[in-house]
XYZ file of C-alpha atoms in Angstrom:
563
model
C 46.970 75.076 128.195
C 50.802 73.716 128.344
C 53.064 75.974 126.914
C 56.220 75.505 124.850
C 58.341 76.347 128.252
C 60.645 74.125 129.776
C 62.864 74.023 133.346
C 63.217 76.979 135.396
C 66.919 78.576 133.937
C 70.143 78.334 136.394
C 73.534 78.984 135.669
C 76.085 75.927 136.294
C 80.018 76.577 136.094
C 81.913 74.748 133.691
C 85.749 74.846 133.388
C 85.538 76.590 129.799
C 83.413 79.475 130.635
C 85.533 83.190 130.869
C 85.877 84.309 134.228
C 86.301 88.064 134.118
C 84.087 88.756 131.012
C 81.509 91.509 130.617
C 77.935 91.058 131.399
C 76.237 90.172 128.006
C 72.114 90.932 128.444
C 69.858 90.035 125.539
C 66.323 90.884 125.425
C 63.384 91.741 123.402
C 63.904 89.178 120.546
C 61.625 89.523 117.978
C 61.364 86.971 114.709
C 59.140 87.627 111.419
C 58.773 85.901 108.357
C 57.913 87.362 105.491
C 57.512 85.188 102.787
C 55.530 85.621 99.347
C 53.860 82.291 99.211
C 51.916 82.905 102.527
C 51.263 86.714 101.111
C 49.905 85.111 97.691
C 48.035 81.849 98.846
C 45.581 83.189 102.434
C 44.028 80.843 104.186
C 40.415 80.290 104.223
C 38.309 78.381 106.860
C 38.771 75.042 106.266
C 42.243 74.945 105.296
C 45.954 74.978 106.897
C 49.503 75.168 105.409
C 51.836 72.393 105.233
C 54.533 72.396 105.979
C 53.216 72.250 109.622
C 56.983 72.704 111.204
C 59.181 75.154 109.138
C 62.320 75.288 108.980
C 65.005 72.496 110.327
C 62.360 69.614 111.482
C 63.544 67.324 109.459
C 62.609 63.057 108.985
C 59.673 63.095 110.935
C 58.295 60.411 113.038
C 54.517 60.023 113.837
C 52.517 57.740 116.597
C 49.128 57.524 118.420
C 47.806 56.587 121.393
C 43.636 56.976 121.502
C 43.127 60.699 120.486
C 46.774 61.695 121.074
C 49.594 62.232 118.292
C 53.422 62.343 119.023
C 56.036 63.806 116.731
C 59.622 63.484 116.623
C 62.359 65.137 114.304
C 66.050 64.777 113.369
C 68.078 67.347 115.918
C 71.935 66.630 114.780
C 74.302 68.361 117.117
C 71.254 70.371 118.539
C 70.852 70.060 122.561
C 68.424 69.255 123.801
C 67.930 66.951 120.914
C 64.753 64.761 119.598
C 61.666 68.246 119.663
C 58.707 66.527 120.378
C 55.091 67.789 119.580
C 51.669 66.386 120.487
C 48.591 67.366 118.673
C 44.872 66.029 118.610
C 43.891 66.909 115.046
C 47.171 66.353 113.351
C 46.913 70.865 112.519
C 47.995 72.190 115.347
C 50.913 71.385 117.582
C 52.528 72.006 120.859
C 55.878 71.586 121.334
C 55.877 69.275 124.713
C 59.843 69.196 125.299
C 62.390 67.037 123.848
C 63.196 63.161 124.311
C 67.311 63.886 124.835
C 67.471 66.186 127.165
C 70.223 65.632 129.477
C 73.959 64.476 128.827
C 74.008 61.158 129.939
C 71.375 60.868 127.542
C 72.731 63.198 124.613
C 76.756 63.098 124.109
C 77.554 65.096 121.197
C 80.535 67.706 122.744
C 82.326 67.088 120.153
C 80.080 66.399 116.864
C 80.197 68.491 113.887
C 76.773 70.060 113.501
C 75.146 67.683 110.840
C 76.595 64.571 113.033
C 74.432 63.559 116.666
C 71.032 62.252 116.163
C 69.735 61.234 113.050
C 66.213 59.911 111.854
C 64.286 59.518 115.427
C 61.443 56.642 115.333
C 58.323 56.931 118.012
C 56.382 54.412 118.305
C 53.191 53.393 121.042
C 53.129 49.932 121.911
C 49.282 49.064 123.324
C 50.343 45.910 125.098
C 52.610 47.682 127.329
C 51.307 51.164 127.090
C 54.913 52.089 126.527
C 56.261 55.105 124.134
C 59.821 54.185 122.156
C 62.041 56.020 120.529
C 64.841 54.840 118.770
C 67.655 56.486 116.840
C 71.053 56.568 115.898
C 73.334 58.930 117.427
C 76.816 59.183 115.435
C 78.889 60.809 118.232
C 80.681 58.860 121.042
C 80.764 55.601 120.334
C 76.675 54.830 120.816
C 75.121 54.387 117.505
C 71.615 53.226 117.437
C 69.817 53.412 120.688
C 66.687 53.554 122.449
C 64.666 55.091 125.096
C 60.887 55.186 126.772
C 58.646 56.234 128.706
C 54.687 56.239 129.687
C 54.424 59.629 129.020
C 56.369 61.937 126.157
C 55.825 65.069 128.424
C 57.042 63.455 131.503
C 60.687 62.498 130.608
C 62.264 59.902 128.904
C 64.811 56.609 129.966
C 68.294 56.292 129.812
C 69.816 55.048 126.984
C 70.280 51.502 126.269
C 72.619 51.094 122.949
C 71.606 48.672 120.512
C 73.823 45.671 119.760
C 73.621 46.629 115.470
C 74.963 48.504 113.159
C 73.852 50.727 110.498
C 71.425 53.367 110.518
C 67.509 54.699 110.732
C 66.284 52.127 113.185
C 62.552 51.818 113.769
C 60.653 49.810 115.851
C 57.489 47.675 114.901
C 54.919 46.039 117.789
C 52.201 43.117 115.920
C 49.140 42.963 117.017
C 50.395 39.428 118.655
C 52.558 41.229 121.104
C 55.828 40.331 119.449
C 58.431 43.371 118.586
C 60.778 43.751 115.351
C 63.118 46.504 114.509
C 64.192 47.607 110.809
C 67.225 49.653 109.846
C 69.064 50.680 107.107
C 72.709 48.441 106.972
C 75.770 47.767 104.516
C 75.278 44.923 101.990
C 77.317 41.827 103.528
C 80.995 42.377 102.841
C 81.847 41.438 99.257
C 78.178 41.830 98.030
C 78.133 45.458 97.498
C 77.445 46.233 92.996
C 77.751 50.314 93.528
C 77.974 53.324 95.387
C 74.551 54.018 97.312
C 73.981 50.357 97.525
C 72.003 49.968 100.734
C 69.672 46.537 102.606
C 67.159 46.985 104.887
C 67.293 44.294 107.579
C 64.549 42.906 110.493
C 65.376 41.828 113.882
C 63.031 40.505 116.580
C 63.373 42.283 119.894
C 62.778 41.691 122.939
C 60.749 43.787 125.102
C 62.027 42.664 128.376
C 65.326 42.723 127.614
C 64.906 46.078 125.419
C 67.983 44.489 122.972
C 67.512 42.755 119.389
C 67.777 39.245 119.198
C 70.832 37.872 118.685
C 71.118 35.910 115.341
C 67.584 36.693 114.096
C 68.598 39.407 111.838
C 67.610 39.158 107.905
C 67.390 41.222 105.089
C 64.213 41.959 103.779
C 65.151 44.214 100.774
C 68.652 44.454 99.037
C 69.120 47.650 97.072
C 65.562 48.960 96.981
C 62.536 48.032 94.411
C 64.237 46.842 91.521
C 68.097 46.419 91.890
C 69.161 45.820 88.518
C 68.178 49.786 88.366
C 70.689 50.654 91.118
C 68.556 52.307 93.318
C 70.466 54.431 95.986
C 70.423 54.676 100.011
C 66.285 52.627 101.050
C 67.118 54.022 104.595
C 64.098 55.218 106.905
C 62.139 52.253 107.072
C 58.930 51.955 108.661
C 57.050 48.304 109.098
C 53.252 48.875 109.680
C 50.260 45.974 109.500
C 46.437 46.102 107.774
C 44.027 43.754 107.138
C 46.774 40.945 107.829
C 49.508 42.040 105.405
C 52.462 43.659 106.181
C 54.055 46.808 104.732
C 57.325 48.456 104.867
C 58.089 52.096 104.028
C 61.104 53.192 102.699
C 62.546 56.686 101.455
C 64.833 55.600 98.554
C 66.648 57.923 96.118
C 68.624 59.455 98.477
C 67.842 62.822 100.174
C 68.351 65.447 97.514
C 66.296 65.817 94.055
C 65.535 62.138 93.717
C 64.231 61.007 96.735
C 61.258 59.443 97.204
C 58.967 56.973 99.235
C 58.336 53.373 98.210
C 56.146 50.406 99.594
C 56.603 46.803 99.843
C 54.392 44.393 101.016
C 54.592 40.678 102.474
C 52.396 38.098 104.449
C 54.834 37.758 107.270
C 57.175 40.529 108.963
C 60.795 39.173 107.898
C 59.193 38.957 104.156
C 59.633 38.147 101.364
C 58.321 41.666 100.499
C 57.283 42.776 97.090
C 57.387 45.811 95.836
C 54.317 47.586 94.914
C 54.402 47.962 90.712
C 53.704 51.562 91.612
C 56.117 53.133 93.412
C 56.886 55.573 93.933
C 54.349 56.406 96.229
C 55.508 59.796 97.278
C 58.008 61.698 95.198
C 58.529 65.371 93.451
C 61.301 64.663 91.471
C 59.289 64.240 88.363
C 58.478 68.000 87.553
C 59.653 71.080 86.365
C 62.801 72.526 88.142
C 61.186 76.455 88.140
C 57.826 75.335 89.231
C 56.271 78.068 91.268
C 56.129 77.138 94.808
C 58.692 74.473 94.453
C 58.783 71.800 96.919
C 61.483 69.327 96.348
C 62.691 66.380 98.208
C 59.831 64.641 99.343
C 60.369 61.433 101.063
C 61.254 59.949 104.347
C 58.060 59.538 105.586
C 56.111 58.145 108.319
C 52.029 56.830 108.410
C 49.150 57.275 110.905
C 45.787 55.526 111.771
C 43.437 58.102 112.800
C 40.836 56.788 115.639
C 38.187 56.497 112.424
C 40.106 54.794 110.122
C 42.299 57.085 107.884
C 45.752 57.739 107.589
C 47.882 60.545 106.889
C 51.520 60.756 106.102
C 54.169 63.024 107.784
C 57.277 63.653 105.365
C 60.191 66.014 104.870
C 60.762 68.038 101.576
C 62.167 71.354 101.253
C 61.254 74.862 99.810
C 64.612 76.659 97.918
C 64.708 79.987 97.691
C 65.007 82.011 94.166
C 68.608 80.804 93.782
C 66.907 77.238 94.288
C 69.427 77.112 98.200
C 68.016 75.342 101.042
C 68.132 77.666 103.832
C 65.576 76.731 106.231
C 66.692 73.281 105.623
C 63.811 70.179 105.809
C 60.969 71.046 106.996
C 58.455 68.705 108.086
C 54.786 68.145 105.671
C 51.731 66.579 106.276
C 49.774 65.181 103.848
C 46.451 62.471 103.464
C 46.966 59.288 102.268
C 44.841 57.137 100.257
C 45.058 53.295 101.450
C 41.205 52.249 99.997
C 43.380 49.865 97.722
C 45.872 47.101 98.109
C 48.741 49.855 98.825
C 48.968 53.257 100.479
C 49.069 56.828 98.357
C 50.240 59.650 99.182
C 47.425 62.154 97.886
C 48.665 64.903 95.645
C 52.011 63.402 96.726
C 52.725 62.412 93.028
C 51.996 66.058 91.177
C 53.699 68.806 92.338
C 52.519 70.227 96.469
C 49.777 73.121 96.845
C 51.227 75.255 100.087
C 47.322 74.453 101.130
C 45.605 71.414 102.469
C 41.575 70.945 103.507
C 41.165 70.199 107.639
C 40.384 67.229 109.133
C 36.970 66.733 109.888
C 36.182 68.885 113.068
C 40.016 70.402 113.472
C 40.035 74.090 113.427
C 43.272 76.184 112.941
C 44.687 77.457 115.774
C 47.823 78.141 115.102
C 50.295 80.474 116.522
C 47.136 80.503 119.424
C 46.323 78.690 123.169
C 50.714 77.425 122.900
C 50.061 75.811 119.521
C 53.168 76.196 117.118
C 52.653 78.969 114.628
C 53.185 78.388 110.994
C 52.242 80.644 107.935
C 54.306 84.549 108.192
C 54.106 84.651 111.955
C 55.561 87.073 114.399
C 57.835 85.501 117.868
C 58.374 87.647 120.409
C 60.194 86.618 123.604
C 61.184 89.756 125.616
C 63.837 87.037 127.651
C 63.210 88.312 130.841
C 60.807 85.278 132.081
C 62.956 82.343 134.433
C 61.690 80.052 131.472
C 63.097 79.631 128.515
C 60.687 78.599 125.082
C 61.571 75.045 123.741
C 62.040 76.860 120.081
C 65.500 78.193 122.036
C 68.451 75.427 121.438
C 71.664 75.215 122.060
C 74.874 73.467 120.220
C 76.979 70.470 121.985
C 75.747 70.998 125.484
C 73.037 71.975 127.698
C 71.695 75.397 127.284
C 72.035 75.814 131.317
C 76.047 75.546 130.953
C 76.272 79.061 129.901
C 72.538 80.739 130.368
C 71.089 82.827 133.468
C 67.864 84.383 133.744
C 67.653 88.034 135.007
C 65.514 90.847 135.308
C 66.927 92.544 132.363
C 67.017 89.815 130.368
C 68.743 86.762 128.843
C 72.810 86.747 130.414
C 74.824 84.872 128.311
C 78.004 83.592 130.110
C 80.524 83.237 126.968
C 82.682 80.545 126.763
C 86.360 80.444 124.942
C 85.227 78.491 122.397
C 84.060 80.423 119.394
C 81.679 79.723 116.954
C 83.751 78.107 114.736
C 84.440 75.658 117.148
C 83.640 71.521 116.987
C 82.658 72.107 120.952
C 79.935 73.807 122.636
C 79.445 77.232 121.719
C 77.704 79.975 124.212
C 74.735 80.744 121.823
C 71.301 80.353 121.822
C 69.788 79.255 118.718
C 66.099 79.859 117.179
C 65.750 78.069 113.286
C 65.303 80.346 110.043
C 61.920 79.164 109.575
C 61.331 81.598 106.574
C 63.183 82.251 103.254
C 62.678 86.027 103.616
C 62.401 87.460 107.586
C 63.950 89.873 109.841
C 65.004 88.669 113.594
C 66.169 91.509 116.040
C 67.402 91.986 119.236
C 68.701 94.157 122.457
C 72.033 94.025 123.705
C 73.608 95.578 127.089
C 77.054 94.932 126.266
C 80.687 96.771 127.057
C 83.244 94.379 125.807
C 86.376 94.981 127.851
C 88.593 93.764 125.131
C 89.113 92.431 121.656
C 88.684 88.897 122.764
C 85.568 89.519 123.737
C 82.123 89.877 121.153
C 78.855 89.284 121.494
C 75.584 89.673 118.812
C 74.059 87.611 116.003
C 75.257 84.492 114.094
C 73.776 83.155 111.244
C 75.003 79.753 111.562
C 74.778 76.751 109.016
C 77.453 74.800 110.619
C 81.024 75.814 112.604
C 82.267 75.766 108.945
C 79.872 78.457 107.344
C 78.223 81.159 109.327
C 77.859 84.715 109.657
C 79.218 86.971 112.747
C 77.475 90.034 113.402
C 78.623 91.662 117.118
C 79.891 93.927 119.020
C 83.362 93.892 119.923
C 86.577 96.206 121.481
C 90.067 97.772 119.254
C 92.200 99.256 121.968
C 89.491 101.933 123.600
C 87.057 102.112 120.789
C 83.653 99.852 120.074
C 83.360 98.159 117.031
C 80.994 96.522 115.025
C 82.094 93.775 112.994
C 80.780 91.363 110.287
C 82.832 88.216 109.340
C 81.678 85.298 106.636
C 82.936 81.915 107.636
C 83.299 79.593 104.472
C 84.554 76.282 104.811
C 86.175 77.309 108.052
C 88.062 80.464 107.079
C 86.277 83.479 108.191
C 86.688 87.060 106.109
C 86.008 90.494 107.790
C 83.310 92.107 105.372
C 83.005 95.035 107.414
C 83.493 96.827 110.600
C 82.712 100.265 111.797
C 83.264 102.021 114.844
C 80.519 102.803 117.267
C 79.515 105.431 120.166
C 77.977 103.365 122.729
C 75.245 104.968 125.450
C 72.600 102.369 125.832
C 71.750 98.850 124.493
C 72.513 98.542 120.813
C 69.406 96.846 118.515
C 71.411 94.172 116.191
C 68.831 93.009 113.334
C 69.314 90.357 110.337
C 66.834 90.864 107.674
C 66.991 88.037 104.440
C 64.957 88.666 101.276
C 65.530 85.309 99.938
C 69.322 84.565 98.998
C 70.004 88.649 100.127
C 70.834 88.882 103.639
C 71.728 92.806 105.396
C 73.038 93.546 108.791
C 71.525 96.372 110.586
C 72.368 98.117 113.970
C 70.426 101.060 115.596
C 71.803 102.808 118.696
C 68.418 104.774 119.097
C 65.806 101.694 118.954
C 64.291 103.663 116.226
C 66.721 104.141 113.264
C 68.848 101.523 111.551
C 71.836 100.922 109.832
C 73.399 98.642 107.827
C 76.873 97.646 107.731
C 78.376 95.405 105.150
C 75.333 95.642 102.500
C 74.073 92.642 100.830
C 75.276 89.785 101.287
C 74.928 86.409 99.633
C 73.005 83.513 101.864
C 75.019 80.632 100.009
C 77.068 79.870 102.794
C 74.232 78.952 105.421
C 72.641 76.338 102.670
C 73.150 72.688 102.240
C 73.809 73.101 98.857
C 77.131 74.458 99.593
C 77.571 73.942 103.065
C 76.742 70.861 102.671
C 75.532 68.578 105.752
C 71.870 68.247 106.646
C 70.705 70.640 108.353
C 68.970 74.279 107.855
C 70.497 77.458 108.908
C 70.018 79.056 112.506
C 69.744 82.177 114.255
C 71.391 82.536 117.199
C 72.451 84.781 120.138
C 76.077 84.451 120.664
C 78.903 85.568 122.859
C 82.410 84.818 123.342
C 85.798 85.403 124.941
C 87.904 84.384 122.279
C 86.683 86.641 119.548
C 89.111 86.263 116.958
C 87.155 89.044 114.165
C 89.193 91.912 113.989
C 87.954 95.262 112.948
């Protein structure tokens, strides 16, 4: 069984790393979620949870080739970027690697965190037993691109930029071997009637080439499903073909409470397409804001053939905590889809979502087991000492190799002088807040040799709103420190000076919107320092952007919390 491991770690030098900082070891991370709907709502043999990927997996991308499924997500400023997951039953999946992962593929140095990569299309095309994936990346110049490949756990292409504009490119392959690609663009200058006002627009492509075809482009919808409404941002379009029609996918609403999915149909690919006279096909904006076991956002989605005929739909909503804040950002759902009639239908996807769905016929659930993700209120352990380093661990801006070594001990991070707050590479590790309420902890073999240098726990939204928790140095003492970023200005919250003898145990525990910072110098007992505090900074809702919040392992040598 393939694991979620990747490349063999090495350090490389790079020009901002410190020279004559301390060794900073981390080992023996632990993650567990905790979370009442899991407690409340067991499974029983014939069913799984969706969401399948917690936390930040957002606009999800789904393909097929024979018994095979490939899944791609959203990854932002997140490096390696595009996670990729292969399954056979569509409930359980195995992380396989991800589609950017190297800089000439990937430039994002200098992206804020909810910039990079947005809405990743994959696609199998049969005729040339080729895998695509196209994108946008907003960072350095390349907008939407595309790469492929024979195999998605084998590497991926260079990138070849695409000569368009716009965003949320997909690509579509007819069953007559010809290629199209849809995106999201401006209305033509002078033509836009509000704010939100968004066309989808066809191009053919050509496959030899790998490039759109100049002049061919045409817009297929202008505004969304009925215009004189002033429907907002039809982005994430998806062009798909049955029994001779074709149908386009779009979310539409925009990605907050109103978004939703709608479907169009036409006899040829560049239209005209109708509008189905029952969208929406997929929303939850309809209900009750204090439903129990709220799911909100649904939309951007994505559709798959299974080998006997049915489909199922792959989507991203969200699950706010009790102060109704997005913390573990979009996540991505699965659910069945109805297409017996002349349109597709989302089942359940128009009353408000169980946690619970029935299995496939003949999948079993196996997750967390044999390398298959985990979902539900799982336990991750990664002791950090193996030479291989678990996909789940990302990195910001750069390669995860500019600043990691592997040794015996444990994880070495190599701290940079950038600090968190910084629109650069940052030396930390990252693992997603996959849970509203959990507790992640970790070992630390660290003697800062001055007040510039820190090392510990962020909780980290964006460089604009995180959480410090680490270990630091005021003249000959050891400190503890914790420091809230808000929109860029960071505030001390607490500090307290420390004995050190041994590695120090730095924990973050969240019961919903309540987060604590705790410290043992024992391994046994802990302590908190700071007491409660609020989780509204690592949120969209008021950190705005689009991502969730993260947990990662950080170090510096340009500290700049002072005890």
């Amino acid at each position: 069984m393939k694991t979620f491991f990747t490349k063999p770690l090495f350090a490389i030098a790079v020009l901002f790393l410190s020279e004559n900082s301390s060794a900073q070891i981390f080992s023996d991370f632990i993650y567990k979620g905790n979370d009442k709907i899991y407690v409340e709502n067991p499974l029983k043999e014939n069913e799984f949870y969706s969401p399948v990927l917690q936390g930040c997996y957002p606009d999800p991308s789904i393909t097929r080739k024979g018994n095979d499924y490939y899944l791609v997500n959203s990854s932002f400023s997140m490096f390696p970027g595009v996670p990729v997951f292969h399954s056979n039953d569509l409930v359980n999946w195995r992380q396989i690697g991800h589609v950017l992962d190297r800089p000439s593929q990937l430039k994002v140095e200098k992206a804020g965190f909810s910039e990079g990569i947005y809405a990743p299309d994959i696609k199998y095309n049969p005729y040339n037993d080729t895998f695509y994936m196209v994108t946008t990346q907003i960072a350095s110049g390349i907008g939407n691109m595309i790469v492929k490949t024979k195999d998605p756990e084998k590497g991926w292409s260079e990138v070849q930029k695409l000569n368009f504009d716009g965003i949320d490119p997909s690509i579509f392959f007819d069953d007559n071997g010809k290629a199209y690609i849809v995106h999201n663009d401006a209305p033509p200058k002078g033509t836009e009637q509000y704010s939100g006002h968004r066309v989808i627009k066809i191009w053919d492509y050509d496959l030899e080439k790998d490039q759109v075809v100049a002049g061919t482009d045409k817009i297929i919808v202008n505004g969304g499903v009925d215009i004189t409404q002033k429907p907002i941002w039809i982005e994430g379009p998806h062009l798909y073909k049955k029994d001779g029609k074709y149908f386009l996918m779009c979310a539409e609403g925009g990605t907050g409470g109103n978004h939703s999915e709608v479907i169009f149909m036409s006899d040829h690919p560049k239209g005209p397409f109708v509008p189905a006279a029952n969208n929406p096909i997929l929303t939850q904006r309809y209900f009750p804001k204090d439903r129990k076991d709220k799911v909100d956002w649904a939309g951007h989605a994505d559709l798959v053939e299974t080998p006997d005929g049915k489909y199922y739909g792959v989507f991203l909503g969200i699950r706010p905590n009790e102060k109704n804040r997005v913390n573990t950002g979009r996540e991505t759902f699965i659910l069945p889809v109805d297409w017996s009639g002349t349109y597709p239908v989302f089942q359940n996807g128009l009353v408000p979502m169980k946690p619970k769905l029935k299995m496939p016929d003949g999948a079993k659930n196996q997750t967390g087991q044999n390398g298959f993700f985990p979902n539900g209120n799982f336990t991750f352990n990664d002791h950090l000492k193996n030479s291989q380093l678990d996909f789940r661990w990302i990195a910001m801006r750069g390669a995860r190799e500019n600043f990691i070594s592997s040794t015996k001990n444990g994880l070495k991070i190599n701290p940079f002088t950038t600090n968190i707050k910084a629109k650069a590479p940052v030396s930390a590790l990252f693992h997603r807040q996959q849970h509203a309420s959990f507790e992640a902890t970790v070992s630390l073999d660290f003697k800062p040799k001055s007040e510039k240098e820190l090392a510990g726990i962020t909780c980290y939204q964006s460089e604009n709103s995180n959480y410090v928790f680490g270990l630091t140095k005021k003249e000959k003492d050891f400190y503890l420190v914790l420091a809230r970023t808000e929109k860029g200005n960071s505030t001390l919250v607490s500090s307290e000076k420390i004995t050190l003898s041994k590695n120090i145990r730095l924990q973050v525990m969240a019961e919903e919107d309540n987060y604590q910072f705790r410290y043992s110098v024992d391994g046994k007992n802990f302590h908190n320092l700071g007491g409660k505090v609020s989780g509204d900074i690592l949120s969209t809702d008021v950190a705005g952007g689009f991502t969730g919040s993260l947990i990662g392992l950080y170090a510096t040598s340009s500290n700049d919390i002072q005890p």
